Amino acid sequence: MTDQLAAIRAKVERGERIDNAEALQLFECRDLLAIGELAVIANRRLNGDKVYFNVNRHINYTNICVNRCTFCAFSKEGPEEGAYTLAIDEMVERAREAAGCGATEIHMVGGLHPDLPFEFYPELLGRIKSACPELHIKAFTAVEIDYFAKLSGLSVADVVARLREAGLGSMPGGGAEILGQEVRDKICPEKISGARWLEVIGQIHRAGLKTNCTMLFGHLETYADRVEHLSHLRDLQDRTGGFQAFIPLAFQPDNTRVPGAKGVGGVDALKTLAISRIFLDNIRHIKAYWVMLGLKIAQVSLAFGVNDLDGTVVEEKIGHDAGADSPQAMGKEQLCGLIRNAGRVPVERDTLYNELRTIG
Ligand code: V47
Ligand code: SF4
């Protein structure tokens, strides 16, 4: 072990925060297993042996989007072949089906549609909530919230209040991509800036809603860009405490327009998950999204500091349109099997991380 790694290890063992330079050293270090060991120490302190999962269904209400991010194979300009917008009745039906199969959460995001009025969104939430009051609706990213504010002329706080009244329970963590503006200008020039993403999320947290946060990695960004990204998230979390989980999203390159991007290898994926666990000492949960990582890397990530596996999903579009070769859905039994075979204890949670049942 190098002196640098030994110094970082001593900090992690004492429960001390590592700084940006140390995180960069970890990204540059080739000793993947040593990094994994540190992440396991950090995770065990926070979460013991438990691995959380939830039973959810994804609904992508439209793929028509005015932002044409170059990494996104899901969006269409519309009207063109493959463009769609789901009817509210259809989405209510999908939510009912999900609730009937034991789902506790609907995860709902979509493109920035040029013509849907703001009122569509509270109506959608309200209709799902009155059909399935027991379902938690986790919906919309900071990018959508900013768009709704522009659409409606309301402030971010008023948009959030209106959506909460209609049934919004919390928000996922998408749209963060890489927060550094230089990378953003290349991969998503029309999307809100990184600074605006942080500002909107800060306002959402202050309004009392929990969110997740993500990082899209494995395209054009450098290790330094990743560290800067993680550092922005950690700083915001120090101020608001509103992030529940961090989800590193492994870039899927098929059908995208990112020049030269090849996608993410297993070593980079595990290293990134592990360093996230070590660095983000104030975000309790690190979630492996098996849709983008593949089932095997997601399972192995449980030995690299991860404590949450997402989810049962059902009909995922964003990753699969970009070539993800993972299945479309996974049963609860299969998910628990993955966790148990990794020597860990599966615990079903709700969206707000209340424990529902431990699966023996
Ligand atoms: O914001 C788009 C990403 C995100 C690609 O909070 C891509 O619980 C990989 O945020 N390759 C949406 N990723 C998904 C998301 C998410 C997923 C699961 C759980 C949670 C949560 C949030 O998907 C987008 C973007 O960053 N994305 N295209 C692609 N080609
Ligand atoms: Fe639109 Fe989101 Fe795709 Fe960007 S990532 S093009 S904002 S749907």
mmCIF file with all atom_site columns, C-alpha atoms in Angstrom, residues 56-63 71-75 84 86 94 105 107-110 138 172 174 214 216 247-256 287-295 310-330:
data_model
loop_
_atom_site.group_PDB
_atom_site.id
_atom_site.type_symbol
_atom_site.label_atom_id
_atom_site.label_alt_id
_atom_site.label_comp_id
_atom_site.label_asym_id
_atom_site.label_entity_id
_atom_site.label_seq_id
_atom_site.pdbx_PDB_ins_code
_atom_site.Cartn_x
_atom_site.Cartn_y
_atom_site.Cartn_z
_atom_site.occupancy
_atom_site.B_iso_or_equiv
_atom_site.pdbx_formal_charge
_atom_site.auth_seq_id
_atom_site.auth_comp_id
_atom_site.auth_asym_id
_atom_site.auth_atom_id
_atom_site.pdbx_PDB_model_num
ATOM 1  C CA . ASN A 1 56  ? -41.271 0.117  -7.836  1.00 0.00 ? 56  ASN A CA 1
ATOM 2  C CA . ARG A 1 57  ? -42.452 0.754  -11.342 1.00 0.00 ? 57  ARG A CA 1
ATOM 3  C CA . HIS A 1 58  ? -41.013 3.320  -13.727 1.00 0.00 ? 58  HIS A CA 1
ATOM 4  C CA . ILE A 1 59  ? -43.321 5.389  -15.905 1.00 0.00 ? 59  ILE A CA 1
ATOM 5  C CA . ASN A 1 60  ? -41.821 7.714  -18.542 1.00 0.00 ? 60  ASN A CA 1
ATOM 6  C CA . TYR A 1 61  ? -44.782 9.925  -19.429 1.00 0.00 ? 61  TYR A CA 1
ATOM 7  C CA . THR A 1 62  ? -43.303 11.263 -22.678 1.00 0.00 ? 62  THR A CA 1
ATOM 8  C CA . ASN A 1 63  ? -40.078 10.966 -24.649 1.00 0.00 ? 63  ASN A CA 1
ATOM 9  C CA . PHE A 1 71  ? -26.013 11.313 -24.377 1.00 0.00 ? 71  PHE A CA 1
ATOM 10 C CA . CYS A 1 72  ? -29.760 10.669 -24.456 1.00 0.00 ? 72  CYS A CA 1
ATOM 11 C CA . ALA A 1 73  ? -31.093 8.001  -26.824 1.00 0.00 ? 73  ALA A CA 1
ATOM 12 C CA . PHE A 1 74  ? -34.530 8.182  -25.231 1.00 0.00 ? 74  PHE A CA 1
ATOM 13 C CA . SER A 1 75  ? -35.693 11.616 -26.357 1.00 0.00 ? 75  SER A CA 1
ATOM 14 C CA . TYR A 1 84  ? -44.989 9.180  -27.636 1.00 0.00 ? 84  TYR A CA 1
ATOM 15 C CA . LEU A 1 86  ? -48.891 8.550  -22.532 1.00 0.00 ? 86  LEU A CA 1
ATOM 16 C CA . ARG A 1 94  ? -50.065 1.121  -14.996 1.00 0.00 ? 94  ARG A CA 1
ATOM 17 C CA . GLU A 1 105 ? -43.464 3.448  -5.428  1.00 0.00 ? 105 GLU A CA 1
ATOM 18 C CA . HIS A 1 107 ? -40.858 6.513  -10.318 1.00 0.00 ? 107 HIS A CA 1
ATOM 19 C CA . MET A 1 108 ? -42.010 8.930  -12.992 1.00 0.00 ? 108 MET A CA 1
ATOM 20 C CA . VAL A 1 109 ? -39.917 11.225 -15.202 1.00 0.00 ? 109 VAL A CA 1
ATOM 21 C CA . GLY A 1 110 ? -40.091 12.341 -18.793 1.00 0.00 ? 110 GLY A CA 1
ATOM 22 C CA . LYS A 1 138 ? -41.345 9.890  -6.699  1.00 0.00 ? 138 LYS A CA 1
ATOM 23 C CA . PRO A 1 172 ? -35.460 11.220 -8.045  1.00 0.00 ? 172 PRO A CA 1
ATOM 24 C CA . GLY A 1 174 ? -31.691 12.785 -12.471 1.00 0.00 ? 174 GLY A CA 1
ATOM 25 C CA . THR A 1 214 ? -26.988 11.131 -9.560  1.00 0.00 ? 214 THR A CA 1
ATOM 26 C CA . LEU A 1 216 ? -23.701 10.293 -15.280 1.00 0.00 ? 216 LEU A CA 1
ATOM 27 C CA . ILE A 1 247 ? -26.836 6.897  -7.745  1.00 0.00 ? 247 ILE A CA 1
ATOM 28 C CA . PRO A 1 248 ? -23.868 6.824  -10.134 1.00 0.00 ? 248 PRO A CA 1
ATOM 29 C CA . LEU A 1 249 ? -25.312 6.177  -13.616 1.00 0.00 ? 249 LEU A CA 1
ATOM 30 C CA . ALA A 1 250 ? -23.008 4.284  -15.975 1.00 0.00 ? 250 ALA A CA 1
ATOM 31 C CA . PHE A 1 251 ? -23.225 5.831  -19.437 1.00 0.00 ? 251 PHE A CA 1
ATOM 32 C CA . GLN A 1 252 ? -24.772 3.586  -22.148 1.00 0.00 ? 252 GLN A CA 1
ATOM 33 C CA . PRO A 1 253 ? -23.421 4.742  -25.508 1.00 0.00 ? 253 PRO A CA 1
ATOM 34 C CA . ASP A 1 254 ? -25.647 3.105  -28.170 1.00 0.00 ? 254 ASP A CA 1
ATOM 35 C CA . ASN A 1 255 ? -27.777 5.440  -30.312 1.00 0.00 ? 255 ASN A CA 1
ATOM 36 C CA . THR A 1 256 ? -26.253 8.500  -28.628 1.00 0.00 ? 256 THR A CA 1
ATOM 37 C CA . LYS A 1 287 ? -27.574 2.939  -4.800  1.00 0.00 ? 287 LYS A CA 1
ATOM 38 C CA . ALA A 1 288 ? -26.555 0.583  -7.607  1.00 0.00 ? 288 ALA A CA 1
ATOM 39 C CA . TYR A 1 289 ? -28.928 0.953  -10.530 1.00 0.00 ? 289 TYR A CA 1
ATOM 40 C CA . TRP A 1 290 ? -28.650 -2.481 -12.106 1.00 0.00 ? 290 TRP A CA 1
ATOM 41 C CA . VAL A 1 291 ? -30.351 -1.317 -15.296 1.00 0.00 ? 291 VAL A CA 1
ATOM 42 C CA . MET A 1 292 ? -27.225 0.666  -16.245 1.00 0.00 ? 292 MET A CA 1
ATOM 43 C CA . LEU A 1 293 ? -24.601 -1.441 -14.431 1.00 0.00 ? 293 LEU A CA 1
ATOM 44 C CA . GLY A 1 294 ? -25.821 -4.911 -15.405 1.00 0.00 ? 294 GLY A CA 1
ATOM 45 C CA . LEU A 1 295 ? -26.901 -7.438 -12.797 1.00 0.00 ? 295 LEU A CA 1
ATOM 46 C CA . ASP A 1 310 ? -32.746 -0.326 -7.425  1.00 0.00 ? 310 ASP A CA 1
ATOM 47 C CA . GLY A 1 311 ? -35.397 -1.802 -7.877  1.00 0.00 ? 311 GLY A CA 1
ATOM 48 C CA . THR A 1 312 ? -37.971 -4.003 -9.602  1.00 0.00 ? 312 THR A CA 1
ATOM 49 C CA . VAL A 1 313 ? -38.429 -1.215 -12.193 1.00 0.00 ? 313 VAL A CA 1
ATOM 50 C CA . VAL A 1 314 ? -40.652 -2.796 -14.956 1.00 0.00 ? 314 VAL A CA 1
ATOM 51 C CA . GLU A 1 315 ? -40.312 -1.362 -18.447 1.00 0.00 ? 315 GLU A CA 1
ATOM 52 C CA . GLU A 1 316 ? -37.245 0.855  -18.322 1.00 0.00 ? 316 GLU A CA 1
ATOM 53 C CA . LYS A 1 317 ? -36.686 3.075  -21.356 1.00 0.00 ? 317 LYS A CA 1
ATOM 54 C CA . ILE A 1 318 ? -33.843 5.571  -20.803 1.00 0.00 ? 318 ILE A CA 1
ATOM 55 C CA . GLY A 1 319 ? -31.021 3.019  -20.465 1.00 0.00 ? 319 GLY A CA 1
ATOM 56 C CA . HIS A 1 320 ? -32.455 0.424  -22.841 1.00 0.00 ? 320 HIS A CA 1
ATOM 57 C CA . ASP A 1 321 ? -32.913 2.921  -25.688 1.00 0.00 ? 321 ASP A CA 1
ATOM 58 C CA . ALA A 1 322 ? -29.164 3.538  -25.243 1.00 0.00 ? 322 ALA A CA 1
ATOM 59 C CA . GLY A 1 323 ? -28.273 -0.165 -25.467 1.00 0.00 ? 323 GLY A CA 1
ATOM 60 C CA . ALA A 1 324 ? -28.369 -1.398 -21.846 1.00 0.00 ? 324 ALA A CA 1
ATOM 61 C CA . ASP A 1 325 ? -28.458 -5.206 -22.074 1.00 0.00 ? 325 ASP A CA 1
ATOM 62 C CA . SER A 1 326 ? -29.883 -5.772 -18.603 1.00 0.00 ? 326 SER A CA 1
ATOM 63 C CA . PRO A 1 327 ? -33.420 -7.182 -18.316 1.00 0.00 ? 327 PRO A CA 1
ATOM 64 C CA . GLN A 1 328 ? -36.440 -4.843 -18.406 1.00 0.00 ? 328 GLN A CA 1
ATOM 65 C CA . ALA A 1 329 ? -37.668 -5.878 -14.995 1.00 0.00 ? 329 ALA A CA 1
ATOM 66 C CA . MET A 1 330 ? -36.739 -8.017 -12.078 1.00 0.00 ? 330 MET A CA 1
#
